[in-house]
PDB file of C-alpha atoms in Angstrom:
ATOM      1  CA  UNK A   1      68.037 -26.672 -13.979  1.00  0.00           C
ATOM      2  CA  UNK A   2      65.202 -28.696 -15.043  1.00  0.00           C
ATOM      3  CA  UNK A   3      64.055 -29.208 -11.731  1.00  0.00           C
ATOM      4  CA  UNK A   4      64.062 -25.227 -10.770  1.00  0.00           C
ATOM      5  CA  UNK A   5      62.275 -24.707 -14.192  1.00  0.00           C
ATOM      6  CA  UNK A   6      59.958 -27.403 -12.986  1.00  0.00           C
ATOM      7  CA  UNK A   7      58.589 -25.792  -9.471  1.00  0.00           C
ATOM      8  CA  UNK A   8      58.450 -22.652 -11.023  1.00  0.00           C
ATOM      9  CA  UNK A   9      56.042 -24.080 -13.345  1.00  0.00           C
ATOM     10  CA  UNK A  10      54.053 -25.605 -10.655  1.00  0.00           C
ATOM     11  CA  UNK A  11      54.573 -22.496  -8.570  1.00  0.00           C
ATOM     12  CA  UNK A  12      52.423 -21.048 -11.296  1.00  0.00           C
ATOM     13  CA  UNK A  13      49.815 -23.790 -12.313  1.00  0.00           C
ATOM     14  CA  UNK A  14      49.098 -23.415  -8.236  1.00  0.00           C
ATOM     15  CA  UNK A  15      48.692 -19.609  -8.470  1.00  0.00           C
ATOM     16  CA  UNK A  16      46.358 -19.576 -11.232  1.00  0.00           C
ATOM     17  CA  UNK A  17      44.468 -21.696  -9.633  1.00  0.00           C
ATOM     18  CA  UNK A  18      44.180 -20.265  -6.349  1.00  0.00           C
ATOM     19  CA  UNK A  19      43.256 -17.900  -9.005  1.00  0.00           C
ATOM     20  CA  UNK A  20      40.785 -19.184 -10.844  1.00  0.00           C
ATOM     21  CA  UNK A  21      39.280 -20.216  -7.274  1.00  0.00           C
ATOM     22  CA  UNK A  22      38.691 -17.152  -5.572  1.00  0.00           C
ATOM     23  CA  UNK A  23      36.980 -15.980  -8.770  1.00  0.00           C
ATOM     24  CA  UNK A  24      35.089 -19.030  -8.922  1.00  0.00           C
ATOM     25  CA  UNK A  25      33.921 -18.517  -4.872  1.00  0.00           C
ATOM     26  CA  UNK A  26      33.418 -14.874  -5.078  1.00  0.00           C
ATOM     27  CA  UNK A  27      29.720 -12.979  -4.815  1.00  0.00           C
ATOM     28  CA  UNK A  28      27.819 -12.239  -8.461  1.00  0.00           C
ATOM     29  CA  UNK A  29      27.660  -8.781  -8.511  1.00  0.00           C
ATOM     30  CA  UNK A  30      24.146  -6.882  -8.058  1.00  0.00           C
ATOM     31  CA  UNK A  31      23.861  -5.367 -10.987  1.00  0.00           C
ATOM     32  CA  UNK A  32      22.827  -2.003 -11.417  1.00  0.00           C
ATOM     33  CA  UNK A  33      19.571  -1.735 -13.089  1.00  0.00           C
ATOM     34  CA  UNK A  34      18.363  -4.622 -11.694  1.00  0.00           C
ATOM     35  CA  UNK A  35      18.995  -2.941  -7.746  1.00  0.00           C
ATOM     36  CA  UNK A  36      16.790  -5.239  -4.851  1.00  0.00           C
ATOM     37  CA  UNK A  37      13.701  -2.936  -2.599  1.00  0.00           C
ATOM     38  CA  UNK A  38      13.972  -3.059   0.967  1.00  0.00           C
ATOM     39  CA  UNK A  39      10.385  -4.613   1.526  1.00  0.00           C
ATOM     40  CA  UNK A  40       9.578  -1.996   3.974  1.00  0.00           C
ATOM     41  CA  UNK A  41       9.904   0.791   0.728  1.00  0.00           C
ATOM     42  CA  UNK A  42       7.741  -2.093  -1.758  1.00  0.00           C
ATOM     43  CA  UNK A  43       5.101  -2.162   2.207  1.00  0.00           C
ATOM     44  CA  UNK A  44       4.860   1.469   2.102  1.00  0.00           C
ATOM     45  CA  UNK A  45       4.825   1.636  -1.929  1.00  0.00           C
ATOM     46  CA  UNK A  46       2.284  -0.729  -1.366  1.00  0.00           C
ATOM     47  CA  UNK A  47       0.371   2.063   1.395  1.00  0.00           C
ATOM     48  CA  UNK A  48       0.574   4.639  -1.689  1.00  0.00           C
ATOM     49  CA  UNK A  49      -1.381   2.400  -4.202  1.00  0.00           C
ATOM     50  CA  UNK A  50      -3.907   1.977  -1.472  1.00  0.00           C
ATOM     51  CA  UNK A  51      -4.699   5.794  -0.156  1.00  0.00           C
ATOM     52  CA  UNK A  52      -4.362   6.633  -4.013  1.00  0.00           C
ATOM     53  CA  UNK A  53      -7.395   4.147  -4.705  1.00  0.00           C
ATOM     54  CA  UNK A  54      -5.334   1.293  -6.573  1.00  0.00           C
ATOM     55  CA  UNK A  55      -6.417  -1.274  -4.392  1.00  0.00           C
ATOM     56  CA  UNK A  56      -5.022  -3.888  -7.384  1.00  0.00           C
ATOM     57  CA  UNK A  57      -2.141  -1.856  -7.472  1.00  0.00           C
ATOM     58  CA  UNK A  58      -1.677  -2.005  -2.837  1.00  0.00           C
ATOM     59  CA  UNK A  59      -2.601  -6.644  -3.518  1.00  0.00           C
ATOM     60  CA  UNK A  60       0.249  -7.093  -5.804  1.00  0.00           C
ATOM     61  CA  UNK A  61       2.633  -5.193  -3.196  1.00  0.00           C
ATOM     62  CA  UNK A  62       1.666  -6.775  -0.384  1.00  0.00           C
ATOM     63  CA  UNK A  63       0.392 -10.631  -1.596  1.00  0.00           C
ATOM     64  CA  UNK A  64       4.388 -11.708  -1.554  1.00  0.00           C
ATOM     65  CA  UNK A  65       5.180  -9.352   1.188  1.00  0.00           C
ATOM     66  CA  UNK A  66       2.661 -11.183   3.401  1.00  0.00           C
ATOM     67  CA  UNK A  67       4.030 -15.354   2.354  1.00  0.00           C
ATOM     68  CA  UNK A  68       7.420 -13.790   3.166  1.00  0.00           C
ATOM     69  CA  UNK A  69       6.433 -13.729   6.754  1.00  0.00           C
ATOM     70  CA  UNK A  70       5.990  -9.613   6.672  1.00  0.00           C
ATOM     71  CA  UNK A  71       3.018  -9.787   9.401  1.00  0.00           C
ATOM     72  CA  UNK A  72       1.433  -5.820   8.378  1.00  0.00           C
ATOM     73  CA  UNK A  73       1.380  -7.194   5.016  1.00  0.00           C
ATOM     74  CA  UNK A  74      -0.644 -10.212   6.224  1.00  0.00           C
ATOM     75  CA  UNK A  75      -3.025  -8.350   8.398  1.00  0.00           C
ATOM     76  CA  UNK A  76      -3.187  -5.473   4.532  1.00  0.00           C
ATOM     77  CA  UNK A  77      -3.466  -8.307   2.370  1.00  0.00           C
ATOM     78  CA  UNK A  78      -6.803  -9.509   4.691  1.00  0.00           C
ATOM     79  CA  UNK A  79      -8.228  -6.438   4.313  1.00  0.00           C
ATOM     80  CA  UNK A  80      -8.468  -6.320   1.093  1.00  0.00           C
ATOM     81  CA  UNK A  81     -10.238  -9.554   0.021  1.00  0.00           C
ATOM     82  CA  UNK A  82     -13.032  -9.622   3.639  1.00  0.00           C
ATOM     83  CA  UNK A  83     -13.283  -6.228   1.326  1.00  0.00           C
ATOM     84  CA  UNK A  84     -12.989  -7.797  -1.656  1.00  0.00           C
ATOM     85  CA  UNK A  85     -10.774  -4.876  -2.671  1.00  0.00           C
ATOM     86  CA  UNK A  86      -8.772  -5.273  -5.317  1.00  0.00           C
ATOM     87  CA  UNK A  87      -8.857  -8.975  -5.404  1.00  0.00           C
ATOM     88  CA  UNK A  88     -11.544 -11.487  -5.198  1.00  0.00           C
ATOM     89  CA  UNK A  89     -13.894 -10.574  -2.026  1.00  0.00           C
ATOM     90  CA  UNK A  90     -12.070 -14.137   0.543  1.00  0.00           C
ATOM     91  CA  UNK A  91     -13.510 -13.805   4.182  1.00  0.00           C
ATOM     92  CA  UNK A  92     -12.382 -17.452   4.680  1.00  0.00           C
ATOM     93  CA  UNK A  93      -8.977 -17.072   3.067  1.00  0.00           C
ATOM     94  CA  UNK A  94      -8.855 -12.982   5.358  1.00  0.00           C
ATOM     95  CA  UNK A  95      -9.129 -15.009   8.429  1.00  0.00           C
ATOM     96  CA  UNK A  96      -6.687 -17.102   7.360  1.00  0.00           C
ATOM     97  CA  UNK A  97      -4.505 -14.419   7.049  1.00  0.00           C
ATOM     98  CA  UNK A  98      -5.805 -12.591  10.534  1.00  0.00           C
ATOM     99  CA  UNK A  99      -5.342 -16.030  12.623  1.00  0.00           C
ATOM    100  CA  UNK A 100      -1.916 -16.327  11.186  1.00  0.00           C
ATOM    101  CA  UNK A 101      -0.407 -13.585  11.682  1.00  0.00           C
ATOM    102  CA  UNK A 102      -2.527 -13.256  15.089  1.00  0.00           C
ATOM    103  CA  UNK A 103      -0.974 -16.794  15.997  1.00  0.00           C
ATOM    104  CA  UNK A 104       2.612 -14.759  15.424  1.00  0.00           C
ATOM    105  CA  UNK A 105       1.870 -12.293  18.205  1.00  0.00           C
ATOM    106  CA  UNK A 106       0.459  -9.879  16.189  1.00  0.00           C
ATOM    107  CA  UNK A 107      -1.788  -8.051  18.319  1.00  0.00           C
ATOM    108  CA  UNK A 108      -3.976  -5.859  15.370  1.00  0.00           C
ATOM    109  CA  UNK A 109      -4.819  -9.343  13.071  1.00  0.00           C
ATOM    110  CA  UNK A 110      -6.157 -10.811  16.636  1.00  0.00           C
ATOM    111  CA  UNK A 111      -7.838  -7.636  16.184  1.00  0.00           C
ATOM    112  CA  UNK A 112      -9.339  -8.089  13.504  1.00  0.00           C
ATOM    113  CA  UNK A 113     -10.358 -11.707  13.923  1.00  0.00           C
ATOM    114  CA  UNK A 114     -12.176 -11.428  16.923  1.00  0.00           C
ATOM    115  CA  UNK A 115     -14.228  -8.710  15.182  1.00  0.00           C
ATOM    116  CA  UNK A 116     -14.896 -11.296  12.116  1.00  0.00           C
ATOM    117  CA  UNK A 117     -15.326 -14.002  14.183  1.00  0.00           C
ATOM    118  CA  UNK A 118     -18.416 -11.093  16.438  1.00  0.00           C
ATOM    119  CA  UNK A 119     -19.975 -10.086  13.991  1.00  0.00           C
ATOM    120  CA  UNK A 120     -19.882 -13.292  11.760  1.00  0.00           C
ATOM    121  CA  UNK A 121     -18.527 -10.638   8.758  1.00  0.00           C
ATOM    122  CA  UNK A 122     -18.235 -13.529   5.708  1.00  0.00           C
ATOM    123  CA  UNK A 123     -18.184 -16.333   7.890  1.00  0.00           C
ATOM    124  CA  UNK A 124     -20.382 -17.958  10.657  1.00  0.00           C
ATOM    125  CA  UNK A 125     -20.110 -16.060  14.035  1.00  0.00           C
ATOM    126  CA  UNK A 126     -18.590 -17.613  16.822  1.00  0.00           C
ATOM    127  CA  UNK A 127     -18.459 -15.687  19.774  1.00  0.00           C
ATOM    128  CA  UNK A 128     -16.146 -17.717  22.472  1.00  0.00           C
ATOM    129  CA  UNK A 129     -13.588 -17.641  18.897  1.00  0.00           C
ATOM    130  CA  UNK A 130     -14.294 -14.134  19.209  1.00  0.00           C
ATOM    131  CA  UNK A 131     -13.291 -13.905  23.312  1.00  0.00           C
ATOM    132  CA  UNK A 132     -10.668 -16.138  22.076  1.00  0.00           C
ATOM    133  CA  UNK A 133      -8.422 -13.493  20.025  1.00  0.00           C
ATOM    134  CA  UNK A 134      -9.633 -10.759  21.775  1.00  0.00           C
ATOM    135  CA  UNK A 135      -8.494 -12.804  24.806  1.00  0.00           C
ATOM    136  CA  UNK A 136      -4.755 -12.194  22.895  1.00  0.00           C
ATOM    137  CA  UNK A 137      -4.787  -8.912  21.668  1.00  0.00           C
ATOM    138  CA  UNK A 138      -6.008  -8.113  25.205  1.00  0.00           C
ATOM    139  CA  UNK A 139      -3.031  -9.460  26.830  1.00  0.00           C
ATOM    140  CA  UNK A 140      -0.577  -7.741  24.415  1.00  0.00           C
ATOM    141  CA  UNK A 141      -1.842  -4.821  25.339  1.00  0.00           C
ATOM    142  CA  UNK A 142      -4.913  -3.136  23.143  1.00  0.00           C
ATOM    143  CA  UNK A 143      -7.294  -1.067  25.020  1.00  0.00           C
ATOM    144  CA  UNK A 144     -10.038  -2.271  23.088  1.00  0.00           C
ATOM    145  CA  UNK A 145      -9.555  -5.773  23.218  1.00  0.00           C
ATOM    146  CA  UNK A 146      -9.463  -5.525  27.410  1.00  0.00           C
ATOM    147  CA  UNK A 147     -13.133  -3.442  26.629  1.00  0.00           C
ATOM    148  CA  UNK A 148     -14.012  -5.071  24.790  1.00  0.00           C
ATOM    149  CA  UNK A 149     -12.828  -9.060  26.682  1.00  0.00           C
ATOM    150  CA  UNK A 150     -14.379  -6.907  30.005  1.00  0.00           C
ATOM    151  CA  UNK A 151     -17.961  -6.880  27.669  1.00  0.00           C
ATOM    152  CA  UNK A 152     -17.735 -10.754  27.268  1.00  0.00           C
ATOM    153  CA  UNK A 153     -16.866 -11.182  30.739  1.00  0.00           C
ATOM    154  CA  UNK A 154     -20.013  -9.059  32.410  1.00  0.00           C
ATOM    155  CA  UNK A 155     -22.348 -10.782  29.617  1.00  0.00           C
ATOM    156  CA  UNK A 156     -21.092 -14.028  29.289  1.00  0.00           C
ATOM    157  CA  UNK A 157     -20.603 -13.977  25.573  1.00  0.00           C
ATOM    158  CA  UNK A 158     -19.075 -16.531  24.579  1.00  0.00           C
ATOM    159  CA  UNK A 159     -17.106 -16.788  27.617  1.00  0.00           C
ATOM    160  CA  UNK A 160     -18.473 -17.808  31.367  1.00  0.00           C
ATOM    161  CA  UNK A 161     -19.515 -14.917  32.694  1.00  0.00           C
ATOM    162  CA  UNK A 162     -17.504 -12.804  35.059  1.00  0.00           C
ATOM    163  CA  UNK A 163     -18.092  -9.186  36.560  1.00  0.00           C
ATOM    164  CA  UNK A 164     -14.623  -9.713  38.563  1.00  0.00           C
ATOM    165  CA  UNK A 165     -13.363 -10.535  35.509  1.00  0.00           C
ATOM    166  CA  UNK A 166     -14.572  -7.548  33.659  1.00  0.00           C
ATOM    167  CA  UNK A 167     -14.356  -5.595  35.383  1.00  0.00           C
ATOM    168  CA  UNK A 168     -10.191  -6.553  35.708  1.00  0.00           C
ATOM    169  CA  UNK A 169     -10.541  -6.004  31.908  1.00  0.00           C
ATOM    170  CA  UNK A 170     -12.179  -3.065  31.954  1.00  0.00           C
ATOM    171  CA  UNK A 171      -9.871  -1.006  34.577  1.00  0.00           C
ATOM    172  CA  UNK A 172      -6.738  -1.951  32.611  1.00  0.00           C
ATOM    173  CA  UNK A 173      -8.163  -0.370  29.535  1.00  0.00           C
ATOM    174  CA  UNK A 174      -9.359   2.696  31.346  1.00  0.00           C
ATOM    175  CA  UNK A 175      -6.877   2.888  32.161  1.00  0.00           C
ATOM    176  CA  UNK A 176      -4.678   3.498  29.032  1.00  0.00           C
ATOM    177  CA  UNK A 177      -7.548   5.321  27.770  1.00  0.00           C
ATOM    178  CA  UNK A 178     -10.451   3.624  26.761  1.00  0.00           C
ATOM    179  CA  UNK A 179     -13.534   6.031  26.892  1.00  0.00           C
ATOM    180  CA  UNK A 180     -15.964   2.922  26.899  1.00  0.00           C
ATOM    181  CA  UNK A 181     -13.978   1.998  29.883  1.00  0.00           C
ATOM    182  CA  UNK A 182     -14.486   4.804  32.405  1.00  0.00           C
ATOM    183  CA  UNK A 183     -17.530   4.499  31.461  1.00  0.00           C
ATOM    184  CA  UNK A 184     -18.503   0.934  32.752  1.00  0.00           C
ATOM    185  CA  UNK A 185     -16.357   1.620  35.463  1.00  0.00           C
ATOM    186  CA  UNK A 186     -18.603   4.903  36.222  1.00  0.00           C
ATOM    187  CA  UNK A 187     -21.746   2.606  35.704  1.00  0.00           C
ATOM    188  CA  UNK A 188     -20.753  -1.028  37.644  1.00  0.00           C
ATOM    189  CA  UNK A 189     -18.594   0.168  41.001  1.00  0.00           C
ATOM    190  CA  UNK A 190     -21.202   2.067  42.446  1.00  0.00           C
ATOM    191  CA  UNK A 191     -24.193  -0.945  41.621  1.00  0.00           C
ATOM    192  CA  UNK A 192     -21.973  -3.174  43.358  1.00  0.00           C
ATOM    193  CA  UNK A 193     -23.564  -4.015  46.404  1.00  0.00           C
ATOM    194  CA  UNK A 194     -21.620  -2.362  49.834  1.00  0.00           C
ATOM    195  CA  UNK A 195     -20.640  -3.046  53.714  1.00  0.00           C
ATOM    196  CA  UNK A 196     -23.021  -5.712  55.560  1.00  0.00           C
ATOM    197  CA  UNK A 197     -24.913  -3.446  57.517  1.00  0.00           C
ATOM    198  CA  UNK A 198     -23.239  -3.900  61.871  1.00  0.00           C
ATOM    199  CA  UNK A 199     -26.878  -4.856  62.935  1.00  0.00           C
ATOM    200  CA  UNK A 200     -30.310  -5.714  61.656  1.00  0.00           C
ATOM    201  CA  UNK A 201     -31.673  -2.422  63.035  1.00  0.00           C
ATOM    202  CA  UNK A 202     -29.274  -0.696  60.511  1.00  0.00           C
ATOM    203  CA  UNK A 203     -30.030  -2.411  57.238  1.00  0.00           C
ATOM    204  CA  UNK A 204     -33.088  -0.833  55.568  1.00  0.00           C
ATOM    205  CA  UNK A 205     -30.659   2.018  54.873  1.00  0.00           C
ATOM    206  CA  UNK A 206     -27.613   0.044  52.553  1.00  0.00           C
ATOM    207  CA  UNK A 207     -29.064   0.474  49.039  1.00  0.00           C
ATOM    208  CA  UNK A 208     -28.241  -0.214  46.245  1.00  0.00           C
ATOM    209  CA  UNK A 209     -28.518   1.430  42.503  1.00  0.00           C
ATOM    210  CA  UNK A 210     -30.705   0.032  39.901  1.00  0.00           C
ATOM    211  CA  UNK A 211     -28.986  -2.861  37.439  1.00  0.00           C
ATOM    212  CA  UNK A 212     -27.399  -0.863  34.995  1.00  0.00           C
ATOM    213  CA  UNK A 213     -28.063  -0.858  31.222  1.00  0.00           C
ATOM    214  CA  UNK A 214     -25.758  -3.717  29.085  1.00  0.00           C
ATOM    215  CA  UNK A 215     -22.850  -2.738  27.819  1.00  0.00           C
ATOM    216  CA  UNK A 216     -22.242  -2.273  24.215  1.00  0.00           C
ATOM    217  CA  UNK A 217     -18.781  -3.356  21.454  1.00  0.00           C
ATOM    218  CA  UNK A 218     -16.421  -0.872  20.850  1.00  0.00           C
ATOM    219  CA  UNK A 219     -15.714  -0.890  16.893  1.00  0.00           C
ATOM    220  CA  UNK A 220     -13.172  -2.165  15.135  1.00  0.00           C
ATOM    221  CA  UNK A 221     -11.585   1.506  14.016  1.00  0.00           C
ATOM    222  CA  UNK A 222      -8.101   1.863  10.785  1.00  0.00           C
ATOM    223  CA  UNK A 223      -7.664  -1.105   9.957  1.00  0.00           C
ATOM    224  CA  UNK A 224      -4.799  -0.185   7.006  1.00  0.00           C
ATOM    225  CA  UNK A 225      -1.372  -0.856   8.653  1.00  0.00           C
TER     226      UNK A 225
END
C-alpha cells in the first residue's frame, strides 16, 4: 500500500513538472495594446507622410526600415538625405544608402547612384562610377539606364568609346519604348557607312550622312518609391 501511494505521488509530481515545463516553453502572448505593424504598412505610412509634406515623419518611419534591410526604404531615406528634407542634408550618406541598395540588386537605387556620380550631386563627379551603375541598372532592364549607357559609350564618357555597343544599348532601350533611344537610332543608323561600291567607277555615288549632333542624357523621373 505505501508503495502504491508513493507511485501515485511520483505520478502527480511528474505531471506537475511537465505542466510547468510546458507553460515555461509556451510563446509569450502579443498583447492587443501592442500590435505588431507589418513593414509594408509602415512603409506606406511613410509614403503618406511624404505626400503630405511631413518629411521628418516620413524619414523617421523609413529609417528603421532601411536599417533593417528594406531596399525601397533605403532608397527613400537616401532621397531625403540628398535633398535635406526631414533630416540634415548629407549627400555622402545618401550615396551610401543608394549604393548599398544597388549592391543588393535594386535597379532604381542603382540608377540614382549613377545620376549622383554623373552630375556631381554633392559628391565629386565620377563618370566611370556613373557608367558602372548605369550598366548595373541597364542589365536589370531599366530603359533609362540603357539609353544613358548608350550615350556614354557613344561619347566615350567614363568608358571607352564604342559605337557598336552604344547602338546595342540604344536598341534595347528603344525596344522598351524609350523615345530618346529611338530618336538616337534614327540619327545614327543612316549615318553608318553603307556597302562598298562594286567598282571604282561607282565610288562617287556612295554618300554618307552628315555627322549627327551629340547625344544628351535622359535625366531622372520620379524618385520616390
